[in-house]
mmCIF file of C-alpha atoms and ligand atoms in Angstrom:
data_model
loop_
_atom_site.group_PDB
_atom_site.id
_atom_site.type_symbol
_atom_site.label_atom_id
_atom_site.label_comp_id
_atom_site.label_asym_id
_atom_site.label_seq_id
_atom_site.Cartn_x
_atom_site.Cartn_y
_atom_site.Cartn_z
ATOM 1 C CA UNK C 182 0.000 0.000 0.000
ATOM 2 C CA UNK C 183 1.095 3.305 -0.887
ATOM 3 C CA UNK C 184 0.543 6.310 1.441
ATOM 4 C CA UNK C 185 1.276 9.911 1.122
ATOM 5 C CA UNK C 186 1.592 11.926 4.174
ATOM 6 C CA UNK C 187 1.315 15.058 5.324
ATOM 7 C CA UNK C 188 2.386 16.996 8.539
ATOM 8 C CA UNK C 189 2.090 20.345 9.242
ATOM 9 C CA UNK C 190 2.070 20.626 13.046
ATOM 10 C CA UNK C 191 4.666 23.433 13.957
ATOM 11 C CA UNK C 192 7.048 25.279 11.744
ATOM 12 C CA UNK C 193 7.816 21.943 9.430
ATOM 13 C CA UNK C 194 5.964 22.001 5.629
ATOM 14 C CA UNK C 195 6.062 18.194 5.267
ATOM 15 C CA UNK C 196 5.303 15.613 2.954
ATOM 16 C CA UNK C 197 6.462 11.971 2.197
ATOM 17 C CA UNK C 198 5.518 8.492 0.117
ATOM 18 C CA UNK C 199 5.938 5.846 1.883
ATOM 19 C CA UNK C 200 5.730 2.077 0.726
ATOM 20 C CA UNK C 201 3.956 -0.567 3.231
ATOM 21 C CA UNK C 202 4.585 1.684 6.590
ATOM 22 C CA UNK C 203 7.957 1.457 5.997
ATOM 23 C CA UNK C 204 10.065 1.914 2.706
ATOM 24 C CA UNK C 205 10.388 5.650 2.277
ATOM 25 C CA UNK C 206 10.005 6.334 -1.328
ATOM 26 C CA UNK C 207 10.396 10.407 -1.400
ATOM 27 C CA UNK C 208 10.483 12.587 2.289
ATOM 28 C CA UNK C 209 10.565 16.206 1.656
ATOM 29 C CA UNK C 210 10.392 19.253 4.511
ATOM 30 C CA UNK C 211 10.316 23.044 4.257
ATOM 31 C CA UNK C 212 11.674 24.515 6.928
ATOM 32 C CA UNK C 213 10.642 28.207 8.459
ATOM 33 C CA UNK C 214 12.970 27.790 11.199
ATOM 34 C CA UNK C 215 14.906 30.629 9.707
ATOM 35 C CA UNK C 216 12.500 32.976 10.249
ATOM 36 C CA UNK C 217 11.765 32.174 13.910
ATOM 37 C CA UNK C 218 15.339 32.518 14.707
ATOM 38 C CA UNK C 219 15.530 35.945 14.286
ATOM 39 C CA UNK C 220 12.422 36.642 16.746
ATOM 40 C CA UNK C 221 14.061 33.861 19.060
ATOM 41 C CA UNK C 222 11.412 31.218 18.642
ATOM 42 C CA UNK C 223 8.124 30.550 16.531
ATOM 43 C CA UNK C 224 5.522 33.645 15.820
ATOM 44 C CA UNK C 225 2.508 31.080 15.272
ATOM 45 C CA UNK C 226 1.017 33.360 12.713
ATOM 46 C CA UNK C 227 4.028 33.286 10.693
ATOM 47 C CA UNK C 228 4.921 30.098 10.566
ATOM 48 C CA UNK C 229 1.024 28.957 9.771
ATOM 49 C CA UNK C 230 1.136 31.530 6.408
ATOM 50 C CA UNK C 231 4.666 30.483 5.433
ATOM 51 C CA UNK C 232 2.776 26.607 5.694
ATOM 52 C CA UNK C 233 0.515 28.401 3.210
ATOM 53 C CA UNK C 234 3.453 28.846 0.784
ATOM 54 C CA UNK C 235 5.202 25.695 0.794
ATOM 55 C CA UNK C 236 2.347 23.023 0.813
ATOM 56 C CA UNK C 237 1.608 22.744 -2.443
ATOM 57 C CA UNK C 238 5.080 22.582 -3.757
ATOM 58 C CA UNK C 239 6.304 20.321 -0.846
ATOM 59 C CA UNK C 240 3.630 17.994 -1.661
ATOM 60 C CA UNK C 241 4.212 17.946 -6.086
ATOM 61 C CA UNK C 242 8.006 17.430 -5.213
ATOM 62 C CA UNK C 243 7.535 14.290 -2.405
ATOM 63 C CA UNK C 244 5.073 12.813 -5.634
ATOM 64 C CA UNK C 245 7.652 13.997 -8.162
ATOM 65 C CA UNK C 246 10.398 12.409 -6.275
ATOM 66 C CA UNK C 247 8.833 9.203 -4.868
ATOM 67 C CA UNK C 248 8.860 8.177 -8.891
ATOM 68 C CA UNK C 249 5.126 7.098 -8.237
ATOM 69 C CA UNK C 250 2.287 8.352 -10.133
ATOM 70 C CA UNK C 251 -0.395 10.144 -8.267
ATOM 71 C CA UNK C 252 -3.118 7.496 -9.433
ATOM 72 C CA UNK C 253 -1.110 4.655 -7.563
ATOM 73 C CA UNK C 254 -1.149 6.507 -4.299
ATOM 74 C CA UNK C 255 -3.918 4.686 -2.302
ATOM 75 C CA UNK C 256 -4.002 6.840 0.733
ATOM 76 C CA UNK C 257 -3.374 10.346 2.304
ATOM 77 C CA UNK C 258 -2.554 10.455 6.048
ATOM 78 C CA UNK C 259 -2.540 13.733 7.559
ATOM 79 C CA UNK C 260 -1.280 15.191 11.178
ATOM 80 C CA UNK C 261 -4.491 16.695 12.428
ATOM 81 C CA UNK C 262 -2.837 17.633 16.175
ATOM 82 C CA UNK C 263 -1.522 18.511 18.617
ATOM 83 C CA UNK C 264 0.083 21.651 17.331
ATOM 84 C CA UNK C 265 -0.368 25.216 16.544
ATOM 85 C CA UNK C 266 -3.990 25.781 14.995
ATOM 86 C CA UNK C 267 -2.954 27.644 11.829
ATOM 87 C CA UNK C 268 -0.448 25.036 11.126
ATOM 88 C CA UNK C 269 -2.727 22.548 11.332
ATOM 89 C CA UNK C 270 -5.231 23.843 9.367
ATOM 90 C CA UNK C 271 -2.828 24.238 6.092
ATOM 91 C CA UNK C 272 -2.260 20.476 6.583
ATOM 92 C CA UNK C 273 -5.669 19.479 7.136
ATOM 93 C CA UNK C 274 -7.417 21.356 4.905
ATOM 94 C CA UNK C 275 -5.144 20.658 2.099
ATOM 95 C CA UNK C 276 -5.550 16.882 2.580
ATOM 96 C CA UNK C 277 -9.185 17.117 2.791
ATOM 97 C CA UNK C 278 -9.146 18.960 -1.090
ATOM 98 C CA UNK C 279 -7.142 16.048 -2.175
ATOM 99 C CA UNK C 280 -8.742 13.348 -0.670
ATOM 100 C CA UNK C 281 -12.015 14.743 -2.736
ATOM 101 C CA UNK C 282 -10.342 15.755 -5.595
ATOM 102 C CA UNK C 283 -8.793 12.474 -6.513
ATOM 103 C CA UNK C 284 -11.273 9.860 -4.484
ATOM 104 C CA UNK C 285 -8.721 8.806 -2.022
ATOM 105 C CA UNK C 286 -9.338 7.860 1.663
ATOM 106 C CA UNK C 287 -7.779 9.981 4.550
ATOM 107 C CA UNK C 288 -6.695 8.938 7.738
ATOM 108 C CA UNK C 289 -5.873 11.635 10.022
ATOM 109 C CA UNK C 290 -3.159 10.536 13.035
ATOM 110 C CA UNK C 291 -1.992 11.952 16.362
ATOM 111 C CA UNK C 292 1.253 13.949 15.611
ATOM 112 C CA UNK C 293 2.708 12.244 18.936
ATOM 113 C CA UNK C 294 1.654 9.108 17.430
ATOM 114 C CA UNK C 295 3.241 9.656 14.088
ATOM 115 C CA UNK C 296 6.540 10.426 15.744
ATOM 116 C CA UNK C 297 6.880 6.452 17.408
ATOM 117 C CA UNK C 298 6.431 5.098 13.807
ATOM 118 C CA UNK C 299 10.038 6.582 13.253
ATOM 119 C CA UNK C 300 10.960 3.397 14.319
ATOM 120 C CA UNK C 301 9.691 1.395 11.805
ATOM 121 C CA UNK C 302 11.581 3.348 9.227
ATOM 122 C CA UNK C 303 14.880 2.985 10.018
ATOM 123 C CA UNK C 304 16.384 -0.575 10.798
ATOM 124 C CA UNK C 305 15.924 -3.922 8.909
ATOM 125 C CA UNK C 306 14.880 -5.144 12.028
ATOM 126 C CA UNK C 307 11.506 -4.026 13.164
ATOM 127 C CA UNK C 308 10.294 -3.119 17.161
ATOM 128 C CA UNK C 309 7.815 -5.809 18.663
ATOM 129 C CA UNK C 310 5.558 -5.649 21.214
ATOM 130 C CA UNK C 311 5.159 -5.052 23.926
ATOM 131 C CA UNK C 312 6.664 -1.741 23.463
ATOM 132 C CA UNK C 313 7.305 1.052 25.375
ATOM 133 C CA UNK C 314 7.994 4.492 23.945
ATOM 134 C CA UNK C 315 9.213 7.802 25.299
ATOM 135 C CA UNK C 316 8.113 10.636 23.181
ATOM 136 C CA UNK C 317 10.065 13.800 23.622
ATOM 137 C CA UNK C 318 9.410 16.550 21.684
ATOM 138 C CA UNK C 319 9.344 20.325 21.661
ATOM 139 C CA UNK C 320 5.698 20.451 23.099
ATOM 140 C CA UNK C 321 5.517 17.369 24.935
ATOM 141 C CA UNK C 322 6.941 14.507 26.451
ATOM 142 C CA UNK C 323 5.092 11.320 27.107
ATOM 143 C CA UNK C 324 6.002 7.688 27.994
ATOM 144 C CA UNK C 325 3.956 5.288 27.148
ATOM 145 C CA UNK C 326 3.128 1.820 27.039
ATOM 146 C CA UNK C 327 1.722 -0.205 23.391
ATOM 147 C CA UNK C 328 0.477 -3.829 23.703
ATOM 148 C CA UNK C 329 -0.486 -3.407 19.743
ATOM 149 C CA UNK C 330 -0.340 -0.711 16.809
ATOM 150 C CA UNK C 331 -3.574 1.273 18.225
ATOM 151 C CA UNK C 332 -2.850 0.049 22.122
ATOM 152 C CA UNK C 333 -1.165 2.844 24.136
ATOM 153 C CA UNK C 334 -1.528 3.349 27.859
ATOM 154 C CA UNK C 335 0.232 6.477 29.112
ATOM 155 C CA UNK C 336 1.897 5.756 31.644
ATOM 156 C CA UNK C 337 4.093 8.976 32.390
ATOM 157 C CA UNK C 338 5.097 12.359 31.324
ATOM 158 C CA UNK C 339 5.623 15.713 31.740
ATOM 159 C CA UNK C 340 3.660 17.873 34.896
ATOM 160 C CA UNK C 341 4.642 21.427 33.059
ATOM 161 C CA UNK C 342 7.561 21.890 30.798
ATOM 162 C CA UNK C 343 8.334 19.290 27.282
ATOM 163 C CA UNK C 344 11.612 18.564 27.369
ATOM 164 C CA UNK C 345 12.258 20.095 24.285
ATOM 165 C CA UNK C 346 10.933 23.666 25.381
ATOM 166 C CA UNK C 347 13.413 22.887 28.557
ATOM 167 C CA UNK C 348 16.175 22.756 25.990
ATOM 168 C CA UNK C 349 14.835 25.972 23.956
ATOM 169 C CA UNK C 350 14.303 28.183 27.104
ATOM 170 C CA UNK C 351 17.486 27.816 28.494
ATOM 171 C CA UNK C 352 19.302 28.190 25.739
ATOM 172 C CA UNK C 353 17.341 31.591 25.281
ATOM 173 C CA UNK C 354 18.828 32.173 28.561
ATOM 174 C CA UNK C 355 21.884 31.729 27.639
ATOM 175 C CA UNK C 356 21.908 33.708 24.551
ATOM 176 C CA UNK C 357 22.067 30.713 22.638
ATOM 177 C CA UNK C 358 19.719 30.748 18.971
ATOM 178 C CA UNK C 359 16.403 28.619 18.419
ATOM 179 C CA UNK C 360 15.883 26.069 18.194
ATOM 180 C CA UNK C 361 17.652 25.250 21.734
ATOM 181 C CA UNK C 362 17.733 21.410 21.459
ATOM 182 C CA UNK C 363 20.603 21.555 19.035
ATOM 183 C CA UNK C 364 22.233 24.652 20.135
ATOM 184 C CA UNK C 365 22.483 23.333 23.442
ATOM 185 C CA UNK C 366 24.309 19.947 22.359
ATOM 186 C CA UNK C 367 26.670 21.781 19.984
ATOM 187 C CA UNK C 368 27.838 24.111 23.169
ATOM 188 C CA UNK C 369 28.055 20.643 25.686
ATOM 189 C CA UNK C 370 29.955 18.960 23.055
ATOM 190 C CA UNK C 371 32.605 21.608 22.639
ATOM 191 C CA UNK C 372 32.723 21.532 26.720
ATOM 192 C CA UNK C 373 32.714 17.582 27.240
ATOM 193 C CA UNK C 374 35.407 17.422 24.695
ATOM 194 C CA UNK C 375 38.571 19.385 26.686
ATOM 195 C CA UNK C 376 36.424 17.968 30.018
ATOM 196 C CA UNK C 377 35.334 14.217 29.103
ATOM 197 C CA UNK C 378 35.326 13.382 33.366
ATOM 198 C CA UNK C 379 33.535 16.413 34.486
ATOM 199 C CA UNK C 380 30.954 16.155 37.294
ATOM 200 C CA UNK C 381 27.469 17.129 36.024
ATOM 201 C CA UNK C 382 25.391 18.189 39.073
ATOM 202 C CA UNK C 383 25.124 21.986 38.887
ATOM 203 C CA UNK C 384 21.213 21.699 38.236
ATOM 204 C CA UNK C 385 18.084 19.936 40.172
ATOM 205 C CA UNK C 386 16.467 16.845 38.695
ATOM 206 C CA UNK C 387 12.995 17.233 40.279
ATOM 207 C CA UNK C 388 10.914 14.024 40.874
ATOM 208 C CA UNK C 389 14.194 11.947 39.840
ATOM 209 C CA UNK C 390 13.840 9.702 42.999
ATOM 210 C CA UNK C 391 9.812 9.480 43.256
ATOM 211 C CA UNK C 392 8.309 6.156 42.546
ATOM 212 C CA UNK C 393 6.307 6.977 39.330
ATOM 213 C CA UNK C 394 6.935 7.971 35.662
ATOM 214 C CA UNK C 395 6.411 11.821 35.942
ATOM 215 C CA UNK C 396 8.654 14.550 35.435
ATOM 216 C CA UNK C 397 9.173 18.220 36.068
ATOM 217 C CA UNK C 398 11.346 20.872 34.088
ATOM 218 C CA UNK C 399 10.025 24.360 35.082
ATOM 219 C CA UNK C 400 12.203 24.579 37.610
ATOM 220 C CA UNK C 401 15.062 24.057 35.625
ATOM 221 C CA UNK C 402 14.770 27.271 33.839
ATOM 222 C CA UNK C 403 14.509 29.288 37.168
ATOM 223 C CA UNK C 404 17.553 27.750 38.466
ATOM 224 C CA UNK C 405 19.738 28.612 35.025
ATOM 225 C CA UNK C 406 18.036 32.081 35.263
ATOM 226 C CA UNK C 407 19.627 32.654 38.772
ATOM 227 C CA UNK C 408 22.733 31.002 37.554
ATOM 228 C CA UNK C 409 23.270 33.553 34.594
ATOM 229 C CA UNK C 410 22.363 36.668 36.819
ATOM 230 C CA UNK C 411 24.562 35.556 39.639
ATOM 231 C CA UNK C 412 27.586 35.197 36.320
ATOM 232 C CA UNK C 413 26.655 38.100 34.834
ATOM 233 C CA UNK C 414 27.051 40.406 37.927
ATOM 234 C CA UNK C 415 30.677 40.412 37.664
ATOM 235 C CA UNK C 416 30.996 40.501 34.233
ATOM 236 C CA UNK C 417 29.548 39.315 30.925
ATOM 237 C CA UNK C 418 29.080 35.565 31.095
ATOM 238 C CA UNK C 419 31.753 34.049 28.349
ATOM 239 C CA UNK C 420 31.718 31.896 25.809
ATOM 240 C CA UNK C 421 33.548 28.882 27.857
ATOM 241 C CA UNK C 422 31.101 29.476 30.645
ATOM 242 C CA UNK C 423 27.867 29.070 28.445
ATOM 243 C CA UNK C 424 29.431 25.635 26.689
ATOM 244 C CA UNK C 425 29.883 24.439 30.405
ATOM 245 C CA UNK C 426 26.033 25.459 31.452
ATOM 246 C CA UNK C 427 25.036 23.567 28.346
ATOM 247 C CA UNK C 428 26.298 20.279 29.355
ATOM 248 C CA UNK C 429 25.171 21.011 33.206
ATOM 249 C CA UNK C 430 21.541 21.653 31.341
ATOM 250 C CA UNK C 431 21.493 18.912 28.584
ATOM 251 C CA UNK C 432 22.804 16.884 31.349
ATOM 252 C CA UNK C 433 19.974 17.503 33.777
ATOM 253 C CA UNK C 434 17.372 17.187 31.239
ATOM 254 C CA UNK C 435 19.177 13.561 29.724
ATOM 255 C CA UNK C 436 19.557 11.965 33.254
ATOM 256 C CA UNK C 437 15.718 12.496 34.073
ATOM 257 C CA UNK C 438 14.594 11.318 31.063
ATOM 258 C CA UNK C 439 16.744 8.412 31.287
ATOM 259 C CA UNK C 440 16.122 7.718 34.608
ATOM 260 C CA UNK C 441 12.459 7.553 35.095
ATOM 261 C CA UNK C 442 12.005 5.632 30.952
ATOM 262 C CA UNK C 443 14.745 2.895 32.401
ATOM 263 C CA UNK C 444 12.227 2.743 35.746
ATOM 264 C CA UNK C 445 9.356 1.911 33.654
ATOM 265 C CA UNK C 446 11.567 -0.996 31.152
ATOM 266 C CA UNK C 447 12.034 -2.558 34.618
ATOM 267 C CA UNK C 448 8.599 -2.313 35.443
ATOM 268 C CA UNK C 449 6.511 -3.123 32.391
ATOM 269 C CA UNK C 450 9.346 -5.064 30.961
ATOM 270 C CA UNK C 451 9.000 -4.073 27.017
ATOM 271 C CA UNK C 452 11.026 -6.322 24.404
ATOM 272 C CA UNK C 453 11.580 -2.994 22.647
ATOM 273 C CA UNK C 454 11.838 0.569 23.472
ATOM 274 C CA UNK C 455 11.081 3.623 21.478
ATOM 275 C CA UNK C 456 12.519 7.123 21.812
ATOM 276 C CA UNK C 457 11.575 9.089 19.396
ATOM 277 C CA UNK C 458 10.799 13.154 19.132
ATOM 278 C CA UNK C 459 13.183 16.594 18.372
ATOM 279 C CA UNK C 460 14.976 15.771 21.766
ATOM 280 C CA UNK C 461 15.711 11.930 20.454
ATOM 281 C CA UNK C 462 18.206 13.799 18.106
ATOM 282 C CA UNK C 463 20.442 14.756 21.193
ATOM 283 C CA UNK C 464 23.710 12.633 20.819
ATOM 284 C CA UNK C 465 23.886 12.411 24.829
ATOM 285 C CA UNK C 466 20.795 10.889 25.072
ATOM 286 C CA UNK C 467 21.362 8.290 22.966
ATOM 287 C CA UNK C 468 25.022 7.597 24.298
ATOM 288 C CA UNK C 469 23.068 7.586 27.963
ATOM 289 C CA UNK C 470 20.492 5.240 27.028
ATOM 290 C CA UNK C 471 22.590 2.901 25.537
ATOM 291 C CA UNK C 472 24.786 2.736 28.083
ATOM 292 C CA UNK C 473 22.376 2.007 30.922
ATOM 293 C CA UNK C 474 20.329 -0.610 28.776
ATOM 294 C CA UNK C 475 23.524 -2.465 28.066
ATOM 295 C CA UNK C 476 25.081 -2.279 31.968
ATOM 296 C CA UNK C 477 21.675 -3.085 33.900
ATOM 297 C CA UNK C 478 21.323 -6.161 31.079
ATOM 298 C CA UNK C 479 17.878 -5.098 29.988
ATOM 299 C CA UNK C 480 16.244 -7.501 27.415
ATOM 300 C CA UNK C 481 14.707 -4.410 25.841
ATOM 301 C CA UNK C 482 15.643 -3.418 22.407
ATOM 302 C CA UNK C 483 16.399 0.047 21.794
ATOM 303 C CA UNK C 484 15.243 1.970 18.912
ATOM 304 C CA UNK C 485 16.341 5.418 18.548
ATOM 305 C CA UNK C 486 15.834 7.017 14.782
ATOM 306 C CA UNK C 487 18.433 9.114 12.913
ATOM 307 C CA UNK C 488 17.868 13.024 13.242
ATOM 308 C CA UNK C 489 16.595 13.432 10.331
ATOM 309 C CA UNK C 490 13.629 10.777 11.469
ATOM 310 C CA UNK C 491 13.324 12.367 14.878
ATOM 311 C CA UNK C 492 12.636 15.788 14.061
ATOM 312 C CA UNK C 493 8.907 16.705 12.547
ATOM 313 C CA UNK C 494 8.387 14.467 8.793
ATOM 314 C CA UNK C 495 5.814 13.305 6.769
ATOM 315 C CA UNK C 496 7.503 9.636 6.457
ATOM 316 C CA UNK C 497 6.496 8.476 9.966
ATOM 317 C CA UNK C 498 2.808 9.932 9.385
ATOM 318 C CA UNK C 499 1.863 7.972 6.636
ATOM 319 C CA UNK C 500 3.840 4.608 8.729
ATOM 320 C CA UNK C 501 1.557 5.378 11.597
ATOM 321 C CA UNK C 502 -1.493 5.073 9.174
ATOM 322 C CA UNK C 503 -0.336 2.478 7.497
ATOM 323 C CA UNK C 504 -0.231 0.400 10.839
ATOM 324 C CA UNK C 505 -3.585 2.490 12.334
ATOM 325 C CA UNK C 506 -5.219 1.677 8.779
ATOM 326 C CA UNK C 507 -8.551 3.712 10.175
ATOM 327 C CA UNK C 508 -9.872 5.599 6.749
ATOM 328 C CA UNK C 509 -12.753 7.893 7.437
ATOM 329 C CA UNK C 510 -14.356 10.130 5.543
ATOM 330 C CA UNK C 511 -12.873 13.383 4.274
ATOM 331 C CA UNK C 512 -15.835 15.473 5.972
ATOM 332 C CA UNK C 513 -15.345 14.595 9.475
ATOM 333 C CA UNK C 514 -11.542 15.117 9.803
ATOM 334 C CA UNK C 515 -10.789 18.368 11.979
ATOM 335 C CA UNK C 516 -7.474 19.479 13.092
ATOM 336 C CA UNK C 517 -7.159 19.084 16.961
ATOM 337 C CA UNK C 518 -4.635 21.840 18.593
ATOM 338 C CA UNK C 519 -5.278 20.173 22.062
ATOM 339 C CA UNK C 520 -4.992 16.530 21.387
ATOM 340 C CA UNK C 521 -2.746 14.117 23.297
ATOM 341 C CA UNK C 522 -0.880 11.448 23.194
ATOM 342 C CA UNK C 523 -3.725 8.782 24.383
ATOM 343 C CA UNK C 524 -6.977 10.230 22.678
HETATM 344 O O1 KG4 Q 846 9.461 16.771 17.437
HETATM 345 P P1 KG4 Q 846 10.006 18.097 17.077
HETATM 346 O O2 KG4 Q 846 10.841 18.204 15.824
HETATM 347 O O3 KG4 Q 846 8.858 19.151 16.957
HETATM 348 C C1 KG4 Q 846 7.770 19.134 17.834
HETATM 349 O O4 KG4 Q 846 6.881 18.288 17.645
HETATM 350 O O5 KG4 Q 846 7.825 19.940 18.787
HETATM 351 O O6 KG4 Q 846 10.851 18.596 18.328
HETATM 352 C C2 KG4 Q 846 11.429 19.875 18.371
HETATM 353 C C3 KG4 Q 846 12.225 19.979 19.658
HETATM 354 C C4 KG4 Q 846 12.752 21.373 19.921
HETATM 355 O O7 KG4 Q 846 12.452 21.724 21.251
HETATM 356 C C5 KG4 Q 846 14.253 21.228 19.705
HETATM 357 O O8 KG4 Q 846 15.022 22.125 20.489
HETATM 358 C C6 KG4 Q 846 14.463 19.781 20.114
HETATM 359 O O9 KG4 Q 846 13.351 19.102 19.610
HETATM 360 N N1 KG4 Q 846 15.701 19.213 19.537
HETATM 361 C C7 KG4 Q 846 16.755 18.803 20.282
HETATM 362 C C8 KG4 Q 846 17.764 18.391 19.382
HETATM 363 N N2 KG4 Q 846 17.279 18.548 18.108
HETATM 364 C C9 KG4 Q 846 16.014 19.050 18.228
HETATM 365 N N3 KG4 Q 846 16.923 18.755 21.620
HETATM 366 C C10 KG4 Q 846 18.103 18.304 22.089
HETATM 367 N N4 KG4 Q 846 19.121 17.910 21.292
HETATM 368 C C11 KG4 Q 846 19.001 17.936 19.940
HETATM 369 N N5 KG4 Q 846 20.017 17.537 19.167
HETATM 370 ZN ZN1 ZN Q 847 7.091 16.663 16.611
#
């Protein structure tokens, strides 16, 4: 079965074919993040009417490219939330026409969905279930737990900041550019490489010890706030000084995401697990998790995507409906700014 997605959550124009849920034939993705780095972060009514300019060309290129004709496309899959409204809408909307226009079913997923279908993109082996997946992205982050394609049970997240906003407001605070996530790693790296031993523990990792699966990161911005004024007092905070504060913050943020998702494997005992999400692209993360799934002899797989499969495509939408094969009609798809992970 052939899909065509299409995922316009945030500031990513998206649009992919993909073969059977998981051959990608053609994955294409305009960017705005340009734009919102100048104002610092995203201007939602900017990046919805720049979604306005790229759709239609994003979507004639991922056909043009896939080498498939349009008539051989059996389905469209669209993001229809969480995300910013106008986004959406450019998305939505625009599958809708088509789905009319050319007599195709649609089958709208859960953007936090779509992003745990990375998985089955990327290696020749595929994840089985039971699964559990940590989903960490720049508006959420959610673990859950998937008996089936279609069977998630949340069974821990967030209680205020995403992870990935944790990354982009501290890097703001350190005069670092959006998007944070990668900013941040770039700056630890340069740090961790002339200090490869250094001691981490500069910042709090609230809920860490508590016996469930939730986690807190409001509190990590305060603390680098009062950090940087404290610094700056003296004099201007340098450039060695904000590489060091990025690995104390991508630290922080890494060891209580590790921490609580390697809790839950030993509880709920998955045979794989999923990370997945903007934040899955951090190179610490990945080094962390591998590490503690290989020394505490874990029978869990782990199944982290490339970048390029972590961050916001249209590939991993039209997997997700290939597996979540729930066609409806085009009328009665709306976009959903407030959806989440389990709905
Ligand atoms: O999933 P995503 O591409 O978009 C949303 O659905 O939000 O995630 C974007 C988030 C941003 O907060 C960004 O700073 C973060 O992912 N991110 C990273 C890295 N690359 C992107 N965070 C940490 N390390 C990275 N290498
Ligand atoms: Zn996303």
């Amino acid at each position: 079965m052939i899909i065509l997605g299409i995922e316009t959550s945030c500031d990513e124009t998206a649009a992919a074919v993909v073969k059977n849920g998981t051959e990608i034939l053609s994955s294409i993705i305009a960017s705005s993040v340009e734009m919102h780095k100048k104002t610092g972060g995203i201007i939602p009514e900017q990046a919805a009417r720049q979604q306005i300019v790229s759709i239609i060309p994003v979507i004639e290129t991922a056909i043009k490219d896939s080498g498939v004709p349009k008539d051989a496309i059996d389905q469209i899959a669209v993001t229809y939330g969480p995300g910013l409204i106008g986004s959406l809408l450019v998305g939505v909307e625009t599958a809708k026409t088509l789905s009319y226009a050319w007599n195709k079913p649609i089958v709208p997923i859960n953007h936090l969905v779509g992003h745990i279908y990375a998985s089955w993109l990327t290696e020749s082996k595929k994840p089985v279930f039971p699964a559990l997946a940590l989903v960490v992205s720049g508006g959420h982050t959610d673990l859950v737990f998937m008996k089936g394609h279609g069977q998630i049970k949340w069974v821990g997240g967030t209680r205020d900041d995403a992870a990935g906003e944790a990354f982009d407001k501290t890097a703001r605070l350190l005069g670092l550019p959006y998007p944070g996530g990668p900013a941040i790693s770039r700056a630890a790296e340069k740090y961790l490489k002339s200090n490869p031993v250094a001691i981490l523990d500069m910042f709090p990792r609230p809920m860490i010890d508590r016996n469930n699966f939730d986690c807190s990161f409001s509190g990590l911005k305060t603390a680098v706030l009062t950090k940087v004024g404290t610094l700056n007092k003296s004099k201007p905070i340098s450039k060695k000084k904000v590489e060091q504060l990025s690995a104390e913050v991508q630290e922080a943020i890494v060891d209580v995401l590790v921490t609580k998702t390697i809790n839950a494997v030993e509880k709920y005992k998955p045979k794989s697990l999923l990370v997945t999400g903007g934040v899955a692209a951090n190179k610490r993360l990945k080094e962390k998790f591998e590490s503690e799934i290989n020394s505490n002899d874990l029978n869990a797989k782990l199944f982290i995507p490339p970048p390029s499969l972590c961050t916001d495509n249209a590939a991993y939408v039209a997997s997700a409906a290939y597996f979540n094969n729930n066609p409806i009609n085009w009328k009665s798809v709306s976009a959903n700014p407030e959806l989440s992970i389990s709905d």
